[in-house]
PDB file of C-alpha atoms and ligand atoms in Angstrom:
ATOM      1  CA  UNK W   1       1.175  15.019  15.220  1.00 88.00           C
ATOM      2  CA  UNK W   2      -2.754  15.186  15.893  1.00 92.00           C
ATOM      3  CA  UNK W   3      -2.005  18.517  14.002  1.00 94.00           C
ATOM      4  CA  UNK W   4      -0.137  17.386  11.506  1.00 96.00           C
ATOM      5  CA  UNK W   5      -3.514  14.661  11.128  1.00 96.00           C
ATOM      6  CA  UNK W   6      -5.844  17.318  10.682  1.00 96.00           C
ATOM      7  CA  UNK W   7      -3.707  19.174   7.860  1.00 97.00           C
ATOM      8  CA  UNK W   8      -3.680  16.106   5.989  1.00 97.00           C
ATOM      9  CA  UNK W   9      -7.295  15.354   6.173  1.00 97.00           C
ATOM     10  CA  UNK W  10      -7.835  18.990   5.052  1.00 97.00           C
ATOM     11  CA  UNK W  11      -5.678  18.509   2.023  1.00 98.00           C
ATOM     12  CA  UNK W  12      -7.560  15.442   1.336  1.00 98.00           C
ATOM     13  CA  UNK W  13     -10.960  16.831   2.116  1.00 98.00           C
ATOM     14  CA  UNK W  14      -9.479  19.831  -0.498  1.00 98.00           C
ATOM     15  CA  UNK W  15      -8.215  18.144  -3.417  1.00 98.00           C
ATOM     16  CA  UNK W  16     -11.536  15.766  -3.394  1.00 98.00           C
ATOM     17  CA  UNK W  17     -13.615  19.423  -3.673  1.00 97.00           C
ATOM     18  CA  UNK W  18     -11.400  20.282  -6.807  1.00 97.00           C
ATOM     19  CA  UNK W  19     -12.024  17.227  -8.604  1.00 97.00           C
ATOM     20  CA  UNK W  20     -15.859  16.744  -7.669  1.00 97.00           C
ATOM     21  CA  UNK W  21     -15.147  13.852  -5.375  1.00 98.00           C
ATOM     22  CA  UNK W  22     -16.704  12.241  -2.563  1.00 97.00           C
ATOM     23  CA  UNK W  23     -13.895  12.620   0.676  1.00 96.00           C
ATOM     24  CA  UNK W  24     -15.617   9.278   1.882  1.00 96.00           C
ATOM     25  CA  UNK W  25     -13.896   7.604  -1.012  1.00 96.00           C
ATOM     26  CA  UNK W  26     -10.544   8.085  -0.162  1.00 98.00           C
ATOM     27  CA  UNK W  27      -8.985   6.196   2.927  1.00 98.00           C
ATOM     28  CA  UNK W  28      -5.962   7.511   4.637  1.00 98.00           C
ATOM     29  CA  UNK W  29      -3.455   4.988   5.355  1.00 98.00           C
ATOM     30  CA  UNK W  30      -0.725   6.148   8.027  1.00 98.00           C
ATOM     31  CA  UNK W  31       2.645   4.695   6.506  1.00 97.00           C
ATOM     32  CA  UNK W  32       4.023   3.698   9.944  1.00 97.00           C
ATOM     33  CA  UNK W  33       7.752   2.795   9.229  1.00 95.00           C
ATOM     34  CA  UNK W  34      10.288   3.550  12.114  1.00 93.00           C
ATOM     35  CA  UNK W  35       7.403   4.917  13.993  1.00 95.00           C
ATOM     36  CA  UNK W  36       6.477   3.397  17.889  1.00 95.00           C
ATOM     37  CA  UNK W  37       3.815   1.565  18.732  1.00 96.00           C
ATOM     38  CA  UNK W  38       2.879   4.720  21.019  1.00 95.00           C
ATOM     39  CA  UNK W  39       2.953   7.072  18.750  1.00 96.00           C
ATOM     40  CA  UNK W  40       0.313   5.029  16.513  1.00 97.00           C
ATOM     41  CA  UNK W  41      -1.969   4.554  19.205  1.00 96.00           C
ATOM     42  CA  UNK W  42      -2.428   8.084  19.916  1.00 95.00           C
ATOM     43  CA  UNK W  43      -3.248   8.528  15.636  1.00 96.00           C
ATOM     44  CA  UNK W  44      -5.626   5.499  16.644  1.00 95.00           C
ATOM     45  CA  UNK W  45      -7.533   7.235  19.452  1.00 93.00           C
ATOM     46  CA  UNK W  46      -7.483  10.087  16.822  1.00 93.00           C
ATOM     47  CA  UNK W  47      -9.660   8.826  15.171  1.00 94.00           C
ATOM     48  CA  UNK W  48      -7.425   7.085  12.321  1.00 96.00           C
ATOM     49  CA  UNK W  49      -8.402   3.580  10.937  1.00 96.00           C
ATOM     50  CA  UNK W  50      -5.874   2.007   8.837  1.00 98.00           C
ATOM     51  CA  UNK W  51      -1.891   1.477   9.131  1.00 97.00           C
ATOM     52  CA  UNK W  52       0.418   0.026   6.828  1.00 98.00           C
ATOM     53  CA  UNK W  53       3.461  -1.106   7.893  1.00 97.00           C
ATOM     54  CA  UNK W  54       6.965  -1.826   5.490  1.00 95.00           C
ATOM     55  CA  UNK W  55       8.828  -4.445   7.245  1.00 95.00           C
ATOM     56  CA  UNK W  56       7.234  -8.151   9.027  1.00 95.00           C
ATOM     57  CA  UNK W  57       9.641  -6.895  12.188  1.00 95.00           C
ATOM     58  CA  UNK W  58       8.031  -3.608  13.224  1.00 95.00           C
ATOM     59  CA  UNK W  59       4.804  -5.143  12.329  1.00 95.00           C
ATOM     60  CA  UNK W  60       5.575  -8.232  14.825  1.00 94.00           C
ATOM     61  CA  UNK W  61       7.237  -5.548  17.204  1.00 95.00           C
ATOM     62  CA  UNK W  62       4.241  -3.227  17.584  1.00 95.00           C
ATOM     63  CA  UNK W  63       1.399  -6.097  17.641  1.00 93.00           C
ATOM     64  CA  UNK W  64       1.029  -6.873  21.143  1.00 92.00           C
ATOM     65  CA  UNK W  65       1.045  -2.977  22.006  1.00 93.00           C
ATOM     66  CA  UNK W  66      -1.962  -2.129  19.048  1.00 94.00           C
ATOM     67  CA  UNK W  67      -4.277  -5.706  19.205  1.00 88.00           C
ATOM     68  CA  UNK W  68      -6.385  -4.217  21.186  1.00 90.00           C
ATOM     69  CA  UNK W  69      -7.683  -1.191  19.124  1.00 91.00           C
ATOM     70  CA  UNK W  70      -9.628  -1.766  16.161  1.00 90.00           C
ATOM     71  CA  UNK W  71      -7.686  -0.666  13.104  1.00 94.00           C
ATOM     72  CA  UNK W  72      -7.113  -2.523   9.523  1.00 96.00           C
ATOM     73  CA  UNK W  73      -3.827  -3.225   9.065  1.00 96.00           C
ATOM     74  CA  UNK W  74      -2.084  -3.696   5.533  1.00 98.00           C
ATOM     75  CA  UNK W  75       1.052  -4.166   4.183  1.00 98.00           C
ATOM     76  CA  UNK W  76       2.704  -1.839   1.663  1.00 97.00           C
ATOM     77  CA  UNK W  77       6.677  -3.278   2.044  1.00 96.00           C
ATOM     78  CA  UNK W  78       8.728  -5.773  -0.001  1.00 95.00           C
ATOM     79  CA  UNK W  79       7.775  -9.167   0.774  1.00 95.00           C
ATOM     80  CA  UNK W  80      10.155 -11.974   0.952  1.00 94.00           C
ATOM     81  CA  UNK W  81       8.649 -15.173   0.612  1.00 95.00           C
ATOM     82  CA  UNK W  82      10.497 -16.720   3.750  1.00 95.00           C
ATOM     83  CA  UNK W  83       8.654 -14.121   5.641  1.00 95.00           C
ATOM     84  CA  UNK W  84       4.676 -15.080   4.618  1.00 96.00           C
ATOM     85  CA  UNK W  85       4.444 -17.641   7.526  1.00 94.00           C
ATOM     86  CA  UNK W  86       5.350 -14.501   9.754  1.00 94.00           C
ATOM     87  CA  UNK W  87       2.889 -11.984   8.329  1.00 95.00           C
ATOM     88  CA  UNK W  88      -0.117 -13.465   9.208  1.00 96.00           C
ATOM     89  CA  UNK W  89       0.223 -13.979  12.455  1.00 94.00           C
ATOM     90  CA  UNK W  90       0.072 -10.371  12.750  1.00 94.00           C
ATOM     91  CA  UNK W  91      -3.457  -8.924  11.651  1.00 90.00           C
ATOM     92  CA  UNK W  92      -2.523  -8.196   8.118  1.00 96.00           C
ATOM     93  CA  UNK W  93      -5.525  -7.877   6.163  1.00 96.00           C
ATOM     94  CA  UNK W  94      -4.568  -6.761   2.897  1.00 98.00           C
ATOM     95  CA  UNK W  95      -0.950  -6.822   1.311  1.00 98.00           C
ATOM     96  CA  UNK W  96      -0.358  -4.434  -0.999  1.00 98.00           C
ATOM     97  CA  UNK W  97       2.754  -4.960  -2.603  1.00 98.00           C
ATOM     98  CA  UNK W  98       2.202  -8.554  -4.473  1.00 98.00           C
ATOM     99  CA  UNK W  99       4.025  -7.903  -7.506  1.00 97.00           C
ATOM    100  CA  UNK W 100       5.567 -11.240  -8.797  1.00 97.00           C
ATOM    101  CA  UNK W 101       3.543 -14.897  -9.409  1.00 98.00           C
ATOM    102  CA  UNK W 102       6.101 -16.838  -6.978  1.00 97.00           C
ATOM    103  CA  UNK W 103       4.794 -14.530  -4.444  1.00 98.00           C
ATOM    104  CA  UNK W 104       1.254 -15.134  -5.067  1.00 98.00           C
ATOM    105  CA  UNK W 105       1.548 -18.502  -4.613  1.00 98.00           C
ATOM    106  CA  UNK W 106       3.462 -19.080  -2.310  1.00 98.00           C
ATOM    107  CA  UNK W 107       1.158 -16.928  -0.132  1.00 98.00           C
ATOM    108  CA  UNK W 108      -2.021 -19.154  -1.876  1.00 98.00           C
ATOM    109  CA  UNK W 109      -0.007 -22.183  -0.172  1.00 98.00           C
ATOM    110  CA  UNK W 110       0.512 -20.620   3.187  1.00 97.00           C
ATOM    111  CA  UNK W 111      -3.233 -19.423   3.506  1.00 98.00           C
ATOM    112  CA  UNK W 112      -4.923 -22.985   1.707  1.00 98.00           C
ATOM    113  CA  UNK W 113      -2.921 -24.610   4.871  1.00 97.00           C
ATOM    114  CA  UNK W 114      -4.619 -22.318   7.206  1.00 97.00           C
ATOM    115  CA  UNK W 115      -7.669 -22.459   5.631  1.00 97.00           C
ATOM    116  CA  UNK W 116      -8.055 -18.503   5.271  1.00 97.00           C
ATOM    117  CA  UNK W 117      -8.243 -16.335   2.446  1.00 97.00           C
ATOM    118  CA  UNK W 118      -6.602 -12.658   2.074  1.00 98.00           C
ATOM    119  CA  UNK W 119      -6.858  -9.451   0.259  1.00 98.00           C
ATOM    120  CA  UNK W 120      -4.289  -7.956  -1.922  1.00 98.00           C
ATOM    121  CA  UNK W 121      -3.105  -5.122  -4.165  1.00 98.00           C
ATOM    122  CA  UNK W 122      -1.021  -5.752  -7.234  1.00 98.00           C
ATOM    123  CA  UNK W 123       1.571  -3.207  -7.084  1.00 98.00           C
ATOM    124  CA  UNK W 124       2.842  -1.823 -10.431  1.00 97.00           C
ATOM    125  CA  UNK W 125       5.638  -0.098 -11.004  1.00 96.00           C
ATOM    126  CA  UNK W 126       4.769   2.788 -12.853  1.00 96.00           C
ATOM    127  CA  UNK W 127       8.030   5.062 -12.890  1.00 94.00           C
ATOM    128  CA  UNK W 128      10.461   2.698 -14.239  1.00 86.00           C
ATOM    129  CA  UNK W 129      13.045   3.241 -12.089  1.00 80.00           C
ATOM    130  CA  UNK W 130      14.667   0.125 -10.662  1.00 74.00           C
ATOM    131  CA  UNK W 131      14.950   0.951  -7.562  1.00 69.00           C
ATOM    132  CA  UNK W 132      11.297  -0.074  -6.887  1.00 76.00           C
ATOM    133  CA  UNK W 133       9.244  -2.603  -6.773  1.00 91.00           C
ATOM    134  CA  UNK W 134       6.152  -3.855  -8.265  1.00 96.00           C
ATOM    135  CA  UNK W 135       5.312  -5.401 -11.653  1.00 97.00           C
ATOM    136  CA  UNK W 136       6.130  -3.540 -14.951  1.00 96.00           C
ATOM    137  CA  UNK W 137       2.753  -2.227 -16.727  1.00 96.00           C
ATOM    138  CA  UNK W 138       2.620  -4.299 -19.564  1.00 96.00           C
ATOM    139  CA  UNK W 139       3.100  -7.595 -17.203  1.00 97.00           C
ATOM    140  CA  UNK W 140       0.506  -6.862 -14.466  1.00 97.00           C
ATOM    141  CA  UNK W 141      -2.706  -8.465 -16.434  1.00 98.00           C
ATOM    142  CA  UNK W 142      -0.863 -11.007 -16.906  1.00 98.00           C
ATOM    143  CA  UNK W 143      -0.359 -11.594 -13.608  1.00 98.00           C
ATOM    144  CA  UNK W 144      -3.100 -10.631 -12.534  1.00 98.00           C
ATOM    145  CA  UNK W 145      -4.900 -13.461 -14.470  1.00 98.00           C
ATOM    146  CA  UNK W 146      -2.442 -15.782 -12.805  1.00 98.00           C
ATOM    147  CA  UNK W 147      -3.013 -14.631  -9.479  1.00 98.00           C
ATOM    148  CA  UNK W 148      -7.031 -14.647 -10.024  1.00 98.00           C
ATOM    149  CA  UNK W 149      -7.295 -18.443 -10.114  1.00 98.00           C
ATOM    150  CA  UNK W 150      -5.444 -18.502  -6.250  1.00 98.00           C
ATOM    151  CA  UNK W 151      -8.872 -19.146  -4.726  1.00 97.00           C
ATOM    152  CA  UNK W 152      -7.255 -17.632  -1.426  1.00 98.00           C
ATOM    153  CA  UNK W 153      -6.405 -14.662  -2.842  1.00 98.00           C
ATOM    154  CA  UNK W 154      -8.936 -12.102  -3.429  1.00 98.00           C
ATOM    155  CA  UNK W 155      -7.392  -8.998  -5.279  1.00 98.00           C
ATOM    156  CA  UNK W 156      -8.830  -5.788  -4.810  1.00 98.00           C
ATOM    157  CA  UNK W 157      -6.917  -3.349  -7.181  1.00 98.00           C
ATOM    158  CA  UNK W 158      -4.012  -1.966  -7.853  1.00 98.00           C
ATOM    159  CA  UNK W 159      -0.929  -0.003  -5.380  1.00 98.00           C
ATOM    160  CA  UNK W 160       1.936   2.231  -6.687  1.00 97.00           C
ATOM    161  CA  UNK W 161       4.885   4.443  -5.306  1.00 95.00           C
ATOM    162  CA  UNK W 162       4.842   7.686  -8.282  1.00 93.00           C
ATOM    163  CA  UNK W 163       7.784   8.916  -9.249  1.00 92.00           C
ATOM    164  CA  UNK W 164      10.031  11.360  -6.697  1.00 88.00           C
ATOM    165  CA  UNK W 165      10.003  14.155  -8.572  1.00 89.00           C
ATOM    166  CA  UNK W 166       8.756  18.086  -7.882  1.00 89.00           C
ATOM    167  CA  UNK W 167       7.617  17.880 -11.444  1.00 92.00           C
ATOM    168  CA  UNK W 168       4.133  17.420 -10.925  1.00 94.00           C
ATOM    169  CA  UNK W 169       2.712  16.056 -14.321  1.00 95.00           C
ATOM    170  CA  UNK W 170       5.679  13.571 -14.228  1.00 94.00           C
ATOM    171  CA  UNK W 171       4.356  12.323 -11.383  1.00 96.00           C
ATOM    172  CA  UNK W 172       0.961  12.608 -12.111  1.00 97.00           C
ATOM    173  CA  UNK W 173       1.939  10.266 -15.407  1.00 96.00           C
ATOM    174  CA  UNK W 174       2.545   7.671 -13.135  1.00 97.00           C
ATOM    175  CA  UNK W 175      -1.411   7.907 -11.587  1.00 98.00           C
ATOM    176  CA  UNK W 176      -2.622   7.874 -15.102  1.00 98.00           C
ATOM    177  CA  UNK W 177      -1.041   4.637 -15.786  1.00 97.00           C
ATOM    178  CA  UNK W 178      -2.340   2.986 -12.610  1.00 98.00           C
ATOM    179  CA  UNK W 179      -5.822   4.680 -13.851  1.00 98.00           C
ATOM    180  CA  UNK W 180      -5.762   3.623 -17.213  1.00 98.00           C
ATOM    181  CA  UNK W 181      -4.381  -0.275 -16.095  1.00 98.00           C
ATOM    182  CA  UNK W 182      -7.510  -0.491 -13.691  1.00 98.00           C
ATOM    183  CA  UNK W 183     -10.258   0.216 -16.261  1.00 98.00           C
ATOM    184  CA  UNK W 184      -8.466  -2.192 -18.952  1.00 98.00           C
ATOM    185  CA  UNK W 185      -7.899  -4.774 -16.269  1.00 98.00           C
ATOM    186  CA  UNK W 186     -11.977  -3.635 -15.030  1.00 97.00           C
ATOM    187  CA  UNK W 187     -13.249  -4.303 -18.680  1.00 97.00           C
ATOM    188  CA  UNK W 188     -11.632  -8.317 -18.649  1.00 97.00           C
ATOM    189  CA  UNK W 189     -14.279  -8.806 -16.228  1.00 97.00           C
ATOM    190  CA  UNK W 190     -11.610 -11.494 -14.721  1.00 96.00           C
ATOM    191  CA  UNK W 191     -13.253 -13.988 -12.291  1.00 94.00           C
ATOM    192  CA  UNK W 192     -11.708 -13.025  -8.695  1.00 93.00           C
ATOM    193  CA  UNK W 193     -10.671  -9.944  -9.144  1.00 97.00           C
ATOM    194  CA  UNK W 194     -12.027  -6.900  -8.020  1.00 96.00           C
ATOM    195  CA  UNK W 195     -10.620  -2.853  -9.622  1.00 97.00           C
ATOM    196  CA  UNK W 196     -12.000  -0.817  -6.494  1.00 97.00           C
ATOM    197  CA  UNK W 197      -8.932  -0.243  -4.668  1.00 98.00           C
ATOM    198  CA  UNK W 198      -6.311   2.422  -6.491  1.00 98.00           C
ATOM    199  CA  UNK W 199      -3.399   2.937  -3.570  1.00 98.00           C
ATOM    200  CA  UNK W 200      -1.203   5.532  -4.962  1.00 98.00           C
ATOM    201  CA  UNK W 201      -0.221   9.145  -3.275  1.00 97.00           C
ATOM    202  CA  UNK W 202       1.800  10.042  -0.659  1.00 97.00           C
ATOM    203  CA  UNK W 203       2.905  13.202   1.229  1.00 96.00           C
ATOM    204  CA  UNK W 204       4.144  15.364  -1.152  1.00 94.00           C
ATOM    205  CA  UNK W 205       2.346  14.182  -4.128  1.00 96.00           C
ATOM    206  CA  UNK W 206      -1.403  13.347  -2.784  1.00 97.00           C
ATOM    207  CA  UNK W 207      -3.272  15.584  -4.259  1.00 97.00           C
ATOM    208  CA  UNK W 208      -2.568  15.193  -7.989  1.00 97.00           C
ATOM    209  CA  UNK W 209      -3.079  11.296  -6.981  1.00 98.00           C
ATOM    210  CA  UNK W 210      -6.709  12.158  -5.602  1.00 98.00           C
ATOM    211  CA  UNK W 211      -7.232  14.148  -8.795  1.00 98.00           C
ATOM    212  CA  UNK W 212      -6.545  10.667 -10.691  1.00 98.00           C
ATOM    213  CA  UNK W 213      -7.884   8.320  -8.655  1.00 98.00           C
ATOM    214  CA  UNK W 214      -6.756   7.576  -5.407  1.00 98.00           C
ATOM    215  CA  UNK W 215      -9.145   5.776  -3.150  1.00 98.00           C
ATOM    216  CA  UNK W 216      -6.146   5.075  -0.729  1.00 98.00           C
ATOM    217  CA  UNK W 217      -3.368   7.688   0.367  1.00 98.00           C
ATOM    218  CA  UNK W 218      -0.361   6.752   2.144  1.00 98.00           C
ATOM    219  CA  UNK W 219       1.048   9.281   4.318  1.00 98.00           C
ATOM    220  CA  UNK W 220       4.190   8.784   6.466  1.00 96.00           C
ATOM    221  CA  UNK W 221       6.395  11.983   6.857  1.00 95.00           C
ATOM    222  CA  UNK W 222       3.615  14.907   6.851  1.00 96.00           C
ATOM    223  CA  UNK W 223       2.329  13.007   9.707  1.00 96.00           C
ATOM    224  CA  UNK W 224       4.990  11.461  11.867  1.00 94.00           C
ATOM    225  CA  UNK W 225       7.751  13.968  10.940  1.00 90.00           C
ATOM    226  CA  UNK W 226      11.008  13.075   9.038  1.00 86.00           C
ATOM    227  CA  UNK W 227      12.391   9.033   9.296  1.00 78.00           C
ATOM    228  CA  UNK W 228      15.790   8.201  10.103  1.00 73.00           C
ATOM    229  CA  UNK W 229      16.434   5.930   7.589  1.00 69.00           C
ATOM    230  CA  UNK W 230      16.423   6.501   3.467  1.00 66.00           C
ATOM    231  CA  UNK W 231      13.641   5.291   1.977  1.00 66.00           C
ATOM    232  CA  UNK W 232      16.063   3.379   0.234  1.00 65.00           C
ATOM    233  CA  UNK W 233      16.225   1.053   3.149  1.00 64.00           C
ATOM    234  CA  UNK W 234      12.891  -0.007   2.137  1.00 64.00           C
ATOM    235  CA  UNK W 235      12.639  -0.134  -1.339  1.00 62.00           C
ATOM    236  CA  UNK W 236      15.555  -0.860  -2.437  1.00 53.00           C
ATOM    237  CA  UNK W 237      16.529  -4.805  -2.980  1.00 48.00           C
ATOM    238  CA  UNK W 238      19.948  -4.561  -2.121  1.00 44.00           C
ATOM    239  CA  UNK W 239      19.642  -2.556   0.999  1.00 42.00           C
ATOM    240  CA  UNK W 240      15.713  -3.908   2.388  1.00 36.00           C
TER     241      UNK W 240
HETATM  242  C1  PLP O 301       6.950   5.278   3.515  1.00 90.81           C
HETATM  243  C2  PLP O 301       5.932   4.934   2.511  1.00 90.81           C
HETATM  244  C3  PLP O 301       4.883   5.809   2.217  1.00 90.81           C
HETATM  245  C4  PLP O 301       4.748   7.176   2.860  1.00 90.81           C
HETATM  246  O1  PLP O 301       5.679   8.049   2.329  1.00 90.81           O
HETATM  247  P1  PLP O 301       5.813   9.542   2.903  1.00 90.81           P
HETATM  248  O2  PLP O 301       6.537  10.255   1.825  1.00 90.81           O
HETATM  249  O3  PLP O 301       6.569   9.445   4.171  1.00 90.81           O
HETATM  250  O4  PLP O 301       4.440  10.061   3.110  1.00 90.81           O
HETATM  251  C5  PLP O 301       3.957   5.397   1.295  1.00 90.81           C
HETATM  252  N1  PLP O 301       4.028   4.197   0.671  1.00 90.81           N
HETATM  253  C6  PLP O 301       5.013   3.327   0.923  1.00 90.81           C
HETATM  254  C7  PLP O 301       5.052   2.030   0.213  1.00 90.81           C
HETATM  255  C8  PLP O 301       6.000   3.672   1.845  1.00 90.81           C
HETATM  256  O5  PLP O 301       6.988   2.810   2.083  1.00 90.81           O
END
């Protein structure tokens, strides 16, 4: 695993060299689905800094085990809104994966009562396929706009999944569209709202996201082997 750490830094240190890119400006997020609490500590003491987790259960799960090592900790799953209350109890610093309005405020209610405010990521969904999550392109500054008058909420960008495919420029369509939706979205100049943070890239598909973007990469299965579970489990409605 501390092996499999070290590849993956390489490929990001790599890909950053090919498009004239600082390394610095491209986070590695370990997608930490099915995997224990032990295993993420050791990536911790690696070295490794931030960990996104799918599901409010493993996050509540692994808490007590990882509170004591400084590490950000975001959110990349479907969120139901019966689960908010749950979420931030557990260190959660930035969700990811707000995609609808009810969402938004909902969370905006939760957070005004606790008097805290909290980072997120609109996530778009960029390959049209239904079995994902996250809002359709041509609705996200729209809701974005909405979103951006939840004082609590401070959004910082923009997350997507690209599509599974080994056609690269397929996939690499999908990056473009995140691209090209943060530098409209950029040139509203829209009161609350931030463009730095472009999530999008995973472990087969990382590089051509770094080429088009990517300040975040989320890497699960080059690092922590295999899962047991289809992603499907996860992303898809019917099954998460
Ligand atoms: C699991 C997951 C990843 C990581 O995917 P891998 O292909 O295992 O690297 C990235 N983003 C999200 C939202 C995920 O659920």
């Amino acid at each position: 695993m501390l092996h499999n750490i070290r590849t993956i830094l390489l490929r990001i240190e790599n890909a950053c060299k090919k498009c004239n890119r600082n390394p610095n400006e491209v986070r590695l997020l370990l997608a930490t689905k099915t995997v224990t609490a032990e295993r993420i500590r050791i990536a911790l003491e690696a070295g490794c800094t931030l960990i996104g987790e799918n599901k409010v259960q493993e996050l509540r799960e692994k808490y007590e085990e990882l509170k004591a090592f400084s590490y950000d900790h975001h959110f990349i799953g479907h969120l139901q809104t019966n689960k908010i209350k749950d979420i931030l109890k557990y260190g959660v610093s930035c969700i990811q994966s707000v995609d609808r309005l009810d969402l938004a405020q909902k969370l905006h209610q939760r957070l005004l009562s606790e008097n805290r405010t909290m980072e997120i990521l609109i996530q778009v969904n960029t390959s049209d396929e239904e079995s994902k999550y996250g809002v359709h392109p041509d609705k996200a500054i729209e809701l974005i706009q909405e979103a951006a008058q939840l004082e609590t909420l401070k959004i910082g960008g923009l997350m997507t999944i690209g599509l599974f495919s080994a056609e690269t420029e397929k996939v690499r369509r999908c990056f473009r569209i995140l691209k090209k939706l943060q530098q409209r979205i950029e040139s509203l100049h829209i009161p609350n709202v931030e463009m730095k943070e472009l999530s999008m890239g995973m472990s087969s598909d990382l590089e051509t996201a770094i080429e088009e973007g990517a300040t975040i990469v989320r890497v699960g299965t080059a690092i922590f082997g295999q899962r047991q579970y289809p992603d499907s489990y996860y992303w898809n409605e019917k099954m998460g």
